[in-house]
Coordinates of C-alpha atoms in Angstrom, one line a residue:
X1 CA 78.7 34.4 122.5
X2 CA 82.4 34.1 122.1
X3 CA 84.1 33.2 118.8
X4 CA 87.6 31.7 118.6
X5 CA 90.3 31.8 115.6
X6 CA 90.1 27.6 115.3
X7 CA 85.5 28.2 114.5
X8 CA 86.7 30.2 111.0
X9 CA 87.3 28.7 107.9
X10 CA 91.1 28.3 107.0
X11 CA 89.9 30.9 104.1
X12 CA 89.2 33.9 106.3
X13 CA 92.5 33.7 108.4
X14 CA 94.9 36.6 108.0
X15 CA 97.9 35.8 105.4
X16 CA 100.7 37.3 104.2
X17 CA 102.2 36.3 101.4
X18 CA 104.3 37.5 98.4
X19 CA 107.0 37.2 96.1
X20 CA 110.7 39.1 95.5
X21 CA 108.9 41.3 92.4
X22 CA 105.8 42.6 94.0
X23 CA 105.3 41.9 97.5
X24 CA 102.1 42.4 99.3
X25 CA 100.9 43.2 102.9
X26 CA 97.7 41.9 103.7
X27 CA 96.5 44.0 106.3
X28 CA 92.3 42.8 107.4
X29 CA 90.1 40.6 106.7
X30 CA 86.2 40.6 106.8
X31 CA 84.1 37.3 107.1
X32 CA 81.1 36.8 109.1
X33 CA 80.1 33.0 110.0
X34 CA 77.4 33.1 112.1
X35 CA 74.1 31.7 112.1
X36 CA 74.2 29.5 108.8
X37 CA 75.8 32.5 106.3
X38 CA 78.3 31.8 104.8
X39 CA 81.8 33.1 105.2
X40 CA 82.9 35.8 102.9
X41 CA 86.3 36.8 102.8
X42 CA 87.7 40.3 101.6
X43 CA 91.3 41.6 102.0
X44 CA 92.5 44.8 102.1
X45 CA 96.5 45.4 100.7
X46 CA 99.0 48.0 100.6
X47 CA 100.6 47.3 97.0
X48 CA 104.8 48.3 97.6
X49 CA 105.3 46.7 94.2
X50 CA 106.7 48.6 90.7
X51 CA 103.8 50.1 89.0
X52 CA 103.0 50.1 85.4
X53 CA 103.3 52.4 82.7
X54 CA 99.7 52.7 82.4
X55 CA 99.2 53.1 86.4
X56 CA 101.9 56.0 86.4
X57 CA 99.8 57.8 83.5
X58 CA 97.0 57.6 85.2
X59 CA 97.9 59.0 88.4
X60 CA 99.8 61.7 86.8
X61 CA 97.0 63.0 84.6
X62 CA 95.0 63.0 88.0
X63 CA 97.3 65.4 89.6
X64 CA 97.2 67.3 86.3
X65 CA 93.3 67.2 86.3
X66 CA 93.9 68.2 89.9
X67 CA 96.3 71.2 89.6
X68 CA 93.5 72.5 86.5
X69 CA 90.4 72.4 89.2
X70 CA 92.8 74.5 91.5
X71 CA 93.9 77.2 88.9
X72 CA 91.0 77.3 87.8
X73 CA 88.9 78.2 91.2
X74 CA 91.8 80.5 92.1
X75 CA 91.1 82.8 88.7
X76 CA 87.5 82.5 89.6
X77 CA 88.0 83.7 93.3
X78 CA 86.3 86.9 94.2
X79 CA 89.7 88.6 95.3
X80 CA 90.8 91.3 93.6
X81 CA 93.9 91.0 91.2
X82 CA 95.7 94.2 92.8
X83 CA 99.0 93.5 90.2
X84 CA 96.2 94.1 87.6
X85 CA 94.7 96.9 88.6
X86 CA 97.5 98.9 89.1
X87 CA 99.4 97.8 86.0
X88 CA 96.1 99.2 84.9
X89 CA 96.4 102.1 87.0
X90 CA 100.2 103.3 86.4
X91 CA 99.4 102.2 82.4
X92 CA 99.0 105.9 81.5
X93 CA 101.6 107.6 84.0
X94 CA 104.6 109.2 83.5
X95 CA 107.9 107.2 84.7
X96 CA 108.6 109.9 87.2
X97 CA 105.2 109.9 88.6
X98 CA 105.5 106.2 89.2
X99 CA 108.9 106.8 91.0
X100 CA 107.2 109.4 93.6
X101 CA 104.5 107.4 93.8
X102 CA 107.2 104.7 94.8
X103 CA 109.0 106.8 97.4
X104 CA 105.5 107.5 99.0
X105 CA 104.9 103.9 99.6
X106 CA 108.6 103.6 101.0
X107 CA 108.4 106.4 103.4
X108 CA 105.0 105.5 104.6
X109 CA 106.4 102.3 105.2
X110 CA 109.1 103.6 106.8
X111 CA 106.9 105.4 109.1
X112 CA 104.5 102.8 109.9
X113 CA 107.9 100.9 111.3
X114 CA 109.2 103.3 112.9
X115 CA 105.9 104.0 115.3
X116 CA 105.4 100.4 115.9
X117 CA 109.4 100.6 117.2
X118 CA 108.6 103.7 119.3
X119 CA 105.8 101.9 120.4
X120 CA 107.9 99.5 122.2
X121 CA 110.3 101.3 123.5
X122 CA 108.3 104.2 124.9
X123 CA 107.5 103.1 128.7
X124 CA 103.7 101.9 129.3
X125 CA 101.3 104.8 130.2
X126 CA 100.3 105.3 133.6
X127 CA 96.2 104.7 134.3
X128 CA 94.1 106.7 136.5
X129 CA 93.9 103.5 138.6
X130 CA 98.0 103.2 139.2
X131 CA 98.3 106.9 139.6
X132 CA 95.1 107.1 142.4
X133 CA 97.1 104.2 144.2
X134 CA 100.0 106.9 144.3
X135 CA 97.9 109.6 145.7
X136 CA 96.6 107.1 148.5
X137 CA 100.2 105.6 148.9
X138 CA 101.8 109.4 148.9
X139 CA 99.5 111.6 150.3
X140 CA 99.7 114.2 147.9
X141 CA 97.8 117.5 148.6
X142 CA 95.8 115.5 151.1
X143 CA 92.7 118.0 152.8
X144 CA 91.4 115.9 155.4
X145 CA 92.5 113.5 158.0
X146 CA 90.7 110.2 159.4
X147 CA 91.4 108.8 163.0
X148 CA 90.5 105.0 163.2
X149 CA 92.2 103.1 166.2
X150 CA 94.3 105.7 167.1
X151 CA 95.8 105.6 163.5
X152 CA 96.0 109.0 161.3
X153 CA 95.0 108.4 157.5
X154 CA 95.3 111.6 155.6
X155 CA 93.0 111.9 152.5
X156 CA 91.4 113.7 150.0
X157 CA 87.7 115.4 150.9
X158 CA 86.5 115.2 146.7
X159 CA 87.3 111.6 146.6
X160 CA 85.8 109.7 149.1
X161 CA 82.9 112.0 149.1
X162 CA 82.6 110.7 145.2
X163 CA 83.0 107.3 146.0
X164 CA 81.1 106.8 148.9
X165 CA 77.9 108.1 150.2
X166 CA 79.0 107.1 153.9
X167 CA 82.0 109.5 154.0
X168 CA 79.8 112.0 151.6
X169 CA 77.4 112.7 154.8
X170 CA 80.8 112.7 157.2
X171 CA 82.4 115.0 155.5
X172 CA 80.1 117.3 155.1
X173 CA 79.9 117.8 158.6
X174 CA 83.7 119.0 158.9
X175 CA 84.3 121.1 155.8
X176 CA 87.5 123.2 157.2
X177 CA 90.4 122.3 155.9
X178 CA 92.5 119.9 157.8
X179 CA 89.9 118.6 160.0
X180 CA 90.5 115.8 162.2
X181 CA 87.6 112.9 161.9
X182 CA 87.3 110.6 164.4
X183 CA 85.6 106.9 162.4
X184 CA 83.3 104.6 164.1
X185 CA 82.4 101.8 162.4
X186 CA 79.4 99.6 163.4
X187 CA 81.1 96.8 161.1
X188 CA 82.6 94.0 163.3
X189 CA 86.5 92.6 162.7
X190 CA 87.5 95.9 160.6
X191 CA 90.9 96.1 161.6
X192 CA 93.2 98.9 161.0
X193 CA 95.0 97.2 157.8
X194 CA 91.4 96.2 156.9
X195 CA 90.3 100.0 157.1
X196 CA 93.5 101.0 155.0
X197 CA 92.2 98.5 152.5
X198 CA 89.0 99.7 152.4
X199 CA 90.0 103.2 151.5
X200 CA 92.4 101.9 148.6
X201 CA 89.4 100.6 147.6
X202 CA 87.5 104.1 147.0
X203 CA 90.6 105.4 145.8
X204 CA 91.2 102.3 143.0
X205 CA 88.8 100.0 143.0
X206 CA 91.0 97.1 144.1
X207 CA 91.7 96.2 148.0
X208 CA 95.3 96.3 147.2
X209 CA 95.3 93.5 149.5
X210 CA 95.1 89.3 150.2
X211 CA 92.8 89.0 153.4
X212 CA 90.2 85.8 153.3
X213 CA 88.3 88.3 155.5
X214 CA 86.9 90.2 151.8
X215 CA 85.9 86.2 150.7
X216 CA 83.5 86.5 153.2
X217 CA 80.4 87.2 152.0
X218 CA 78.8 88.3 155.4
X219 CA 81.7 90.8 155.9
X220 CA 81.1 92.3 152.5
X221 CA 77.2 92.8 152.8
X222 CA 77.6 94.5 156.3
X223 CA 80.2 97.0 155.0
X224 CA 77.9 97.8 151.6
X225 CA 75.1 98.2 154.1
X226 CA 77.2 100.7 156.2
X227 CA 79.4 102.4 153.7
X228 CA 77.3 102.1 150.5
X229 CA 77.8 100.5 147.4
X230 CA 80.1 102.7 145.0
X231 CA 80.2 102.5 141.6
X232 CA 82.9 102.0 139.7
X233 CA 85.7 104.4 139.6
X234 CA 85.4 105.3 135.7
X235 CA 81.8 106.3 136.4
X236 CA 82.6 108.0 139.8
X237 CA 85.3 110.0 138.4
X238 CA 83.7 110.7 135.3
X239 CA 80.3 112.6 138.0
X240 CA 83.4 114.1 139.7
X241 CA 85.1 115.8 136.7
X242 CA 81.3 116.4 135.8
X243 CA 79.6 118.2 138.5
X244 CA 83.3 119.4 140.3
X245 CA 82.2 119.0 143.8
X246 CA 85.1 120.2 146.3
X247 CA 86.8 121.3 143.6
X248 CA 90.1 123.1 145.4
X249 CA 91.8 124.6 142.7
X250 CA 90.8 126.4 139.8
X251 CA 92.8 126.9 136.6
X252 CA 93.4 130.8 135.0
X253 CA 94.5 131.6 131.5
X254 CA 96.5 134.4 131.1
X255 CA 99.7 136.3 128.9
X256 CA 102.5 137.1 130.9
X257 CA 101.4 141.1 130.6
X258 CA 98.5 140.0 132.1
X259 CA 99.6 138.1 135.2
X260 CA 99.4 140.9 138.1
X261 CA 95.9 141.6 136.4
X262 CA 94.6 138.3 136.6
X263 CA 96.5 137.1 140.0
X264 CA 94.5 140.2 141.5
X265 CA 91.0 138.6 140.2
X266 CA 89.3 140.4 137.5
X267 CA 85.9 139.8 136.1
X268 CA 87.3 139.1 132.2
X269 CA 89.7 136.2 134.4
X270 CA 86.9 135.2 136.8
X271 CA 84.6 134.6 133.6
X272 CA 87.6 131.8 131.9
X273 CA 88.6 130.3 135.0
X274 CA 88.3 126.2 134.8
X275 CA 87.8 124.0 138.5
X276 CA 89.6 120.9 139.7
X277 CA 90.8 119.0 142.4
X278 CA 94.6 119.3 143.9
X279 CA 94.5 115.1 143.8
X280 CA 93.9 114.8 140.4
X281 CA 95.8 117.2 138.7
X282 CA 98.4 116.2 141.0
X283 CA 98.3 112.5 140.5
X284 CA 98.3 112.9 136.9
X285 CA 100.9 115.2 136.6
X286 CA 104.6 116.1 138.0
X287 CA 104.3 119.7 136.5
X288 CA 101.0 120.2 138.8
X289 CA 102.4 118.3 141.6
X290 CA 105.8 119.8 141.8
X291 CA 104.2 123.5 141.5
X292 CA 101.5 122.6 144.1
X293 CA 104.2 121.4 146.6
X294 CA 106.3 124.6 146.0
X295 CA 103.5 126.7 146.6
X296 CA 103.4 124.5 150.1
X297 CA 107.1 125.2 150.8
X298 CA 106.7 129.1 150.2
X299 CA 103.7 129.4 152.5
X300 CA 101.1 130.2 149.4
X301 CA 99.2 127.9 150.5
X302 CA 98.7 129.2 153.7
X303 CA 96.6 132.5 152.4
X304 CA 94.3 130.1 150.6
X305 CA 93.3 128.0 153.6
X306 CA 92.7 131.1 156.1
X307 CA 90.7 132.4 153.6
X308 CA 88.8 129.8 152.8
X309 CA 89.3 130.3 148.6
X310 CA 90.5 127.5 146.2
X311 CA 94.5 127.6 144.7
X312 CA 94.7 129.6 141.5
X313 CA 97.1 128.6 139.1
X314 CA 97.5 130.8 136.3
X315 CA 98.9 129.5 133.2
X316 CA 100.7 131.0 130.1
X317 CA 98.1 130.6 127.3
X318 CA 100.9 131.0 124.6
X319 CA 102.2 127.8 126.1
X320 CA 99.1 126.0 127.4
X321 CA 95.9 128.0 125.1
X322 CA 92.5 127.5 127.3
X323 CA 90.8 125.7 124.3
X324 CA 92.7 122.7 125.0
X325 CA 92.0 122.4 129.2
X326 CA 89.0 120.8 128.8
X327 CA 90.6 118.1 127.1
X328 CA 93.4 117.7 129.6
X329 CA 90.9 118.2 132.4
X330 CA 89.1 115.1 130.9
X331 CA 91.7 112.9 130.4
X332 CA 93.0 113.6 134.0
X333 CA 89.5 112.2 135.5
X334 CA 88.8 110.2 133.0
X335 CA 91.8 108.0 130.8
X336 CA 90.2 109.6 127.9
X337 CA 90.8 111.9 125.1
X338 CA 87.8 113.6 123.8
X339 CA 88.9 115.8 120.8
X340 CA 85.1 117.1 120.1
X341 CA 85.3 119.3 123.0
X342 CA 87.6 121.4 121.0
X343 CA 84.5 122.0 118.7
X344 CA 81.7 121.8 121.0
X345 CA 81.9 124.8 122.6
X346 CA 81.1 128.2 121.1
X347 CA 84.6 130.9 121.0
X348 CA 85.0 132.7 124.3
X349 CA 87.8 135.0 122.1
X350 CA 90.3 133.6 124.4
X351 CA 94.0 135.3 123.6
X352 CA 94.9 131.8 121.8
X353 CA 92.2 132.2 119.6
X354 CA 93.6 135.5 118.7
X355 CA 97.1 134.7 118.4
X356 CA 96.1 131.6 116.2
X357 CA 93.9 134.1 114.0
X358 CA 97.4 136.1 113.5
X359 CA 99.4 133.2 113.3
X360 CA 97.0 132.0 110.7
X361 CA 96.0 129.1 112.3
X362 CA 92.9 129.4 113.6
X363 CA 90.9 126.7 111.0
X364 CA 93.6 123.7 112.3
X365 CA 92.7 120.2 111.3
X366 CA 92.6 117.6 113.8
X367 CA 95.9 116.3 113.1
X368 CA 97.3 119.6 113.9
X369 CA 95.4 119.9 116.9
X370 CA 96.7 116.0 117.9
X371 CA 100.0 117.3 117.6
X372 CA 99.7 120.1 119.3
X373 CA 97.7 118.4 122.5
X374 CA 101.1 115.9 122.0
X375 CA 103.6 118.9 123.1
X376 CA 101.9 120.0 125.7
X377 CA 101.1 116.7 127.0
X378 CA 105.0 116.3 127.0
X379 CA 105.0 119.8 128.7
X380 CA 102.8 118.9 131.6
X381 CA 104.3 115.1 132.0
X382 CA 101.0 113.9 131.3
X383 CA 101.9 110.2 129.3
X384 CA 98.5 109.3 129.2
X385 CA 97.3 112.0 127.3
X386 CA 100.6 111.7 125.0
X387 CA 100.0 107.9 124.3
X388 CA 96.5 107.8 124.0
X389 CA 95.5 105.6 121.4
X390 CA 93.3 108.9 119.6
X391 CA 95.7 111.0 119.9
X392 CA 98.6 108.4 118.0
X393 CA 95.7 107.8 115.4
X394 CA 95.3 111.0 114.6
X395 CA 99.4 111.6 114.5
X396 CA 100.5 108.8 112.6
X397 CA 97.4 107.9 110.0

């Protein structure tokens, strides 16, 4: 039923009106008319008039009423009054203990700034993931070489064998050194850039690659069915570190008196020897890689893979002491730094050990231990370890 302006009582129609003292805006109207009630009219105004005395008072003791309810819920507020308590606090203390206590606050402050700056500048630490797409990209210390489609793709035995229970039973069947693989894949429409994608894969957990061919849900399922379904690479690098299968490398701790000893193999060596893998400790580290590679250029290397024995690299434990390798070793495989290991294990009376007993040192906190894991984090070029967020805690708390 439609209702037109002329059907309502000249009473109900909108108005303005007003007068050069007090003028008023009449802004809505209510009024119903329909079926035999009566119209009712109510208007609604925005007064821009001068207000009374009377109006101003009230308005202003509602602000004061106002400003009472809010002091008086902020005193009741269940924060504490820290300007109390430590007027409380410094009440009894002597002026010059307030003034150190002063200088404390200021140089903490000062630290706490200067760590978030060096936390800016310092250059973003490289993950296991980047670094692994290094070692696929740059071959380093690669064991083992795949032919697919007439295409040679050098890579490393302990990693695809950790990553992939396909190449796990492959590999096994070739264990020399250097060993040439021929790859037949049942898999239809793998390509050669599709089979270099697939092994950045198992090295990183990302393709590495756009191709609308890994959208395709067929394609997927028949390479899980051929290849396996790995896990991912925190958890399969975490079982590699673990169980140290293929390990190529092991890791000697020695004093430079001690070096022709230990080189030649004795038992007391043999017994504090750590394994690894040439592609980790490489990847992770320039100091590893650059020695590794120089053993390659001298021929070293070449003694080692006649005879079938993993690389021994002896390091100077006044430099590098044993009972932090583990923790290295860890962080390598893993992105993580696990400071318990340094208490977990029971005392081997490794020479650190007893140069820390002389030194005085052998009951280290944890910070001390942080910032000694720091230098030699530095010392190996290992920024991961360096920048870890543990080992800044520990530093800078």
């Amino acid at each position: 039923m439609g209702a037109n302006a002329s059907n309502y009582p000249h009473s109900c129609s909108p108005r303005v009106g007003g007068n050069s003292q007090a003028q008023q805006t009449f802004i809505g109207t209510s009024s119903y008319s329909h079926q035999g009630y009566g119209c009712e009219s109510k208007l609604y105004s925005l007064d821009h008039g001068h207000e009374k005395p009377q109006d101003k008072k009230k308005k202003t003791s509602g602000l004061a009423t106002l400003k009472k309810k809010f002091i008086k819920r902020r005193k009741s507020s269940r924060s504490a009054d820290h300007a109390k308590q430590m007027r409380e606090l410094l009440s009894g203390w002597d002026v010059r203990d307030v003034n150190a206590l002063v200088e404390e606050y200021e140089g903490t402050s000062a630290l706490k700034e200067l760590y978030l700056q060096a936390n800016l500048a310092r250059p973003e630490a490289r993950t296991l993931q980047k670094d692994m797409a290094d070692l696929y990209q740059y071959k380093y210390c690669t064991d083992v070489d795949l032919i697919f489609q007439e295409t040679c793709f050098p890579v490393h035995r302990a990693i695809l064998a950790a990553r992939c229970p396909f190449f796990k039973t492959l590999l096994s069947s070739s264990p020399e050194y250097g060993a040439e693989i021929i790859m037949d894949i049942n898999t239809a429409g793998i390509d050669m850039p599709m089979f270099s994608a697939l092994l950045h894969y198992l090295y990183t957990g990302e393709f590495g690659m756009e191709d609308s061919r890994f959208q395709n849900v067929d394609i997927l399922v028949q390479l899980s069915e051929e290849f396996g379904t790995p896990n991912s690479l925190d958890v399969d690098m975490r079982a590699l570190f673990d169980y140290m299968c293929y390990y190529d490398v092991v890791l000697s701790f020695s004093s430079n008196s001690d070096l022709v000893e230990t080189f030649g193999g004795s038992q007391n060596c043999l017994d504090e020897e750590l394994r690894a893998h040439k592609a980790v400790i490489s990847s992770r580290s320039p100091f590893f890689r650059h020695l590794l590679q120089r053993r390659i250029r001298t021929g070293e290397e070449i003694t080692d893979r006649t005879l079938r024995t993993p690389t021994r690299i002896i390091l100077d434990e006044s430099i590098i002491p044993k009972k932090y390798a583990k923790v290295i070793l860890n962080c390598m495989y893993t992105d993580v730094v696990d400071l318990s290991v340094l208490h977990s294990s029971p005392s081997v009376g490794s020479l650190s050990e007893v140069q820390a007993l002389v030194a005085g040192k052998l009951n280290m906190t944890r910070a001390e231990e942080a910032m000694e894991l720091y230098h030699i984090a530095l010392f190996l070029e290992f920024n991961m370890l360096a920048q870890e967020d543990d080992t800044r805690k520990l530093l800078f708390r």
